[in-house]
Amino acid sequence: ETLACSSQGPPGHTVHKVKFDGELFCLKECAVWDVAVLQQEVRTLLGLAHPHLLPLDGLLLDRAQHRVYLQTAWSRCSMKEWLQSRPTDPQLRMLAGQVLTALAHLHGRGIVHCNVTLGNVLVVDSPASPAVPSPPASPMQSMQRSHAALYPLML
């Protein structure tokens, strides 16, 4: 059951809020033109276990339609919305530390998160544990925009 759909994000990407067996998920739909590049990136992203990286729960590749669907947990709100609740200084410092730790983990593996914004940082569990969907995460060697483009970071 698709509950909501948003075309916010990079061109060619759509975010779906989906309910399955009573649980909410985020399906990020992306256009894919180079399947080999996508497969390499997915292999890299699947090996990025870290407490502040939102895990990729599933992936569906529709080669005929040149689309890929990435499944992750559904977030409560974005950091932009979370900031409207006026978090305390310790909460803000904790969030900053989580963002920096997640980014350092990616950079240490040669991956650049190309679009960290308040709207891309998602609150997953509580105001103390925000998360970032990582639009383009690309190997530093190529510095090209990712086709998977919306892999999320859990903070």
CSV table of C-alpha atoms in Angstrom, one decimal:
chain,number,residue,atom,x,y,z
A,1,GLU,CA,0.0,0.0,0.0
A,2,THR,CA,1.6,3.3,-1.1
A,3,LEU,CA,0.7,6.0,1.4
A,4,ALA,CA,2.5,9.0,0.0
A,5,CYS,CA,4.9,9.9,-2.8
A,6,SER,CA,7.3,12.8,-3.2
A,7,SER,CA,9.5,13.7,-6.1
A,8,GLN,CA,11.8,15.8,-3.9
A,9,GLY,CA,15.5,15.0,-4.4
A,10,PRO,CA,17.7,14.7,-7.4
A,11,PRO,CA,16.0,14.6,-10.8
A,12,GLY,CA,14.9,11.1,-11.7
A,13,HIS,CA,14.3,10.1,-8.0
A,14,THR,CA,11.0,9.6,-6.2
A,15,VAL,CA,10.4,8.7,-2.6
A,16,HIS,CA,7.5,6.5,-1.7
A,17,LYS,CA,6.1,6.0,1.8
A,18,VAL,CA,4.9,2.3,1.8
A,19,LYS,CA,3.1,0.3,4.4
A,20,PHE,CA,3.6,-3.5,4.4
A,21,ASP,CA,2.3,-5.9,7.1
A,22,GLY,CA,1.6,-2.8,9.4
A,23,GLU,CA,5.2,-1.5,9.1
A,24,LEU,CA,6.3,1.7,7.4
A,25,PHE,CA,9.1,1.7,4.9
A,26,CYS,CA,10.7,4.2,2.5
A,27,LEU,CA,11.1,3.1,-1.1
A,28,LYS,CA,13.4,5.3,-3.0
A,29,GLU,CA,12.9,5.0,-6.8
A,30,CYS,CA,15.8,6.0,-9.0
A,31,ALA,CA,16.5,6.0,-12.7
A,32,VAL,CA,19.3,3.7,-13.7
A,33,TRP,CA,21.1,3.8,-17.0
A,34,ASP,CA,24.3,2.0,-16.2
A,35,VAL,CA,23.5,-1.3,-14.4
A,36,ALA,CA,27.2,-2.2,-14.0
A,37,VAL,CA,27.9,1.0,-12.1
A,38,LEU,CA,24.8,0.5,-10.0
A,39,GLN,CA,25.8,-3.1,-9.1
A,40,GLN,CA,29.3,-1.9,-8.1
A,41,GLU,CA,27.9,0.8,-5.9
A,42,VAL,CA,25.3,-1.4,-4.2
A,43,ARG,CA,28.1,-3.9,-3.4
A,44,THR,CA,30.0,-1.1,-1.8
A,45,LEU,CA,27.0,0.4,0.1
A,46,LEU,CA,26.0,-3.0,1.5
A,47,GLY,CA,29.4,-3.3,3.2
A,48,LEU,CA,29.1,-0.1,5.1
A,49,ALA,CA,27.7,-1.3,8.4
A,50,HIS,CA,28.0,1.5,11.0
A,51,PRO,CA,25.8,2.5,14.0
A,52,HIS,CA,25.0,5.8,12.3
A,53,LEU,CA,24.3,4.5,8.8
A,54,LEU,CA,20.7,3.6,8.0
A,55,PRO,CA,20.9,0.1,6.6
A,56,LEU,CA,19.7,-0.8,3.2
A,57,ASP,CA,16.9,-3.3,3.8
A,58,GLY,CA,16.3,-4.3,0.3
A,59,LEU,CA,16.8,-3.5,-3.4
A,60,LEU,CA,14.7,-4.3,-6.5
A,61,LEU,CA,16.2,-3.7,-9.9
A,62,ASP,CA,13.7,-3.3,-12.8
A,63,ARG,CA,16.0,-3.5,-15.8
A,64,ALA,CA,13.2,-3.2,-18.4
A,65,GLN,CA,12.1,0.1,-16.9
A,66,HIS,CA,15.6,1.3,-16.0
A,67,ARG,CA,14.5,1.8,-12.4
A,68,VAL,CA,15.9,0.7,-9.0
A,69,TYR,CA,14.0,0.7,-5.7
A,70,LEU,CA,16.0,1.0,-2.4
A,71,GLN,CA,14.1,0.0,0.7
A,72,THR,CA,15.0,1.5,4.1
A,73,ALA,CA,13.2,2.3,7.4
A,74,TRP,CA,10.7,5.2,7.3
A,75,SER,CA,11.8,8.2,9.3
A,76,ARG,CA,9.7,10.3,11.6
A,77,CYS,CA,10.8,13.7,10.2
A,78,SER,CA,13.7,15.6,8.7
A,79,MET,CA,16.3,17.4,10.7
A,80,LYS,CA,14.8,20.7,9.3
A,81,GLU,CA,11.4,19.7,10.9
A,82,TRP,CA,13.1,18.4,14.1
A,83,LEU,CA,14.9,21.8,14.6
A,84,GLN,CA,11.5,23.4,14.9
A,85,SER,CA,11.0,21.5,18.2
A,86,ARG,CA,13.9,23.6,19.6
A,87,PRO,CA,16.3,20.8,20.7
A,88,THR,CA,18.7,21.5,23.5
A,89,ASP,CA,22.4,22.3,23.0
A,90,PRO,CA,23.4,18.7,24.1
A,91,GLN,CA,21.0,17.2,21.6
A,92,LEU,CA,22.4,19.4,18.8
A,93,ARG,CA,26.0,18.5,19.8
A,94,MET,CA,25.1,14.8,19.8
A,95,LEU,CA,23.6,15.1,16.3
A,96,ALA,CA,26.6,17.0,15.0
A,97,GLY,CA,28.8,14.2,16.4
A,98,GLN,CA,26.7,11.5,14.8
A,99,VAL,CA,26.7,13.2,11.4
A,100,LEU,CA,30.5,13.7,11.5
A,101,THR,CA,31.1,10.1,12.7
A,102,ALA,CA,29.0,8.7,9.8
A,103,LEU,CA,30.7,11.0,7.2
A,104,ALA,CA,34.2,10.0,8.6
A,105,HIS,CA,33.2,6.4,8.2
A,106,LEU,CA,32.2,6.9,4.6
A,107,HIS,CA,35.3,9.0,3.8
A,108,GLY,CA,37.5,6.4,5.3
A,109,ARG,CA,36.2,4.0,2.7
A,110,GLY,CA,36.6,6.3,-0.2
A,111,ILE,CA,33.0,7.3,-0.5
A,112,VAL,CA,31.8,10.9,-0.7
A,113,HIS,CA,28.3,11.9,0.4
A,114,CYS,CA,27.5,14.6,-2.0
A,115,ASN,CA,24.4,16.2,-0.5
A,116,VAL,CA,24.2,16.6,3.3
A,117,THR,CA,21.4,19.1,4.0
A,118,LEU,CA,18.9,19.7,6.8
A,119,GLY,CA,16.2,18.2,4.6
A,120,ASN,CA,18.3,15.1,4.0
A,121,VAL,CA,19.0,14.4,7.7
A,122,LEU,CA,16.1,12.2,8.9
A,123,VAL,CA,15.0,11.6,12.5
A,124,VAL,CA,14.5,7.8,12.8
A,125,ASP,CA,13.7,6.9,16.4
A,126,SER,CA,13.9,9.9,18.7
A,127,PRO,CA,15.1,13.5,18.6
A,128,ALA,CA,18.4,12.1,19.8
A,129,SER,CA,18.9,9.8,16.8
A,130,PRO,CA,18.5,11.5,13.5
A,131,ALA,CA,19.6,10.0,10.1
A,132,VAL,CA,20.7,11.2,6.7
A,133,PRO,CA,19.6,9.8,3.4
A,134,SER,CA,22.7,10.0,1.4
A,135,PRO,CA,21.8,11.2,-2.0
A,136,PRO,CA,24.9,10.8,-4.1
A,137,ALA,CA,27.4,8.5,-2.4
A,138,SER,CA,30.2,7.9,-4.9
A,139,PRO,CA,33.6,6.4,-4.8
A,140,MET,CA,36.2,9.2,-4.5
A,141,GLN,CA,38.2,7.7,-7.4
A,142,SER,CA,35.5,8.6,-10.0
A,143,MET,CA,33.9,11.5,-8.2
A,144,GLN,CA,30.8,10.9,-10.4
A,145,ARG,CA,27.2,11.2,-9.2
A,146,SER,CA,25.8,7.9,-8.1
A,147,HIS,CA,23.0,6.2,-10.0
A,148,ALA,CA,21.7,4.7,-6.7
A,149,ALA,CA,21.9,8.3,-5.4
A,150,LEU,CA,19.7,8.0,-2.3
A,151,TYR,CA,21.4,5.6,0.0
A,152,PRO,CA,20.6,6.7,3.6
A,153,LEU,CA,22.8,7.3,6.6
A,154,MET,CA,21.4,6.5,10.0
A,155,LEU,CA,22.5,9.0,12.7
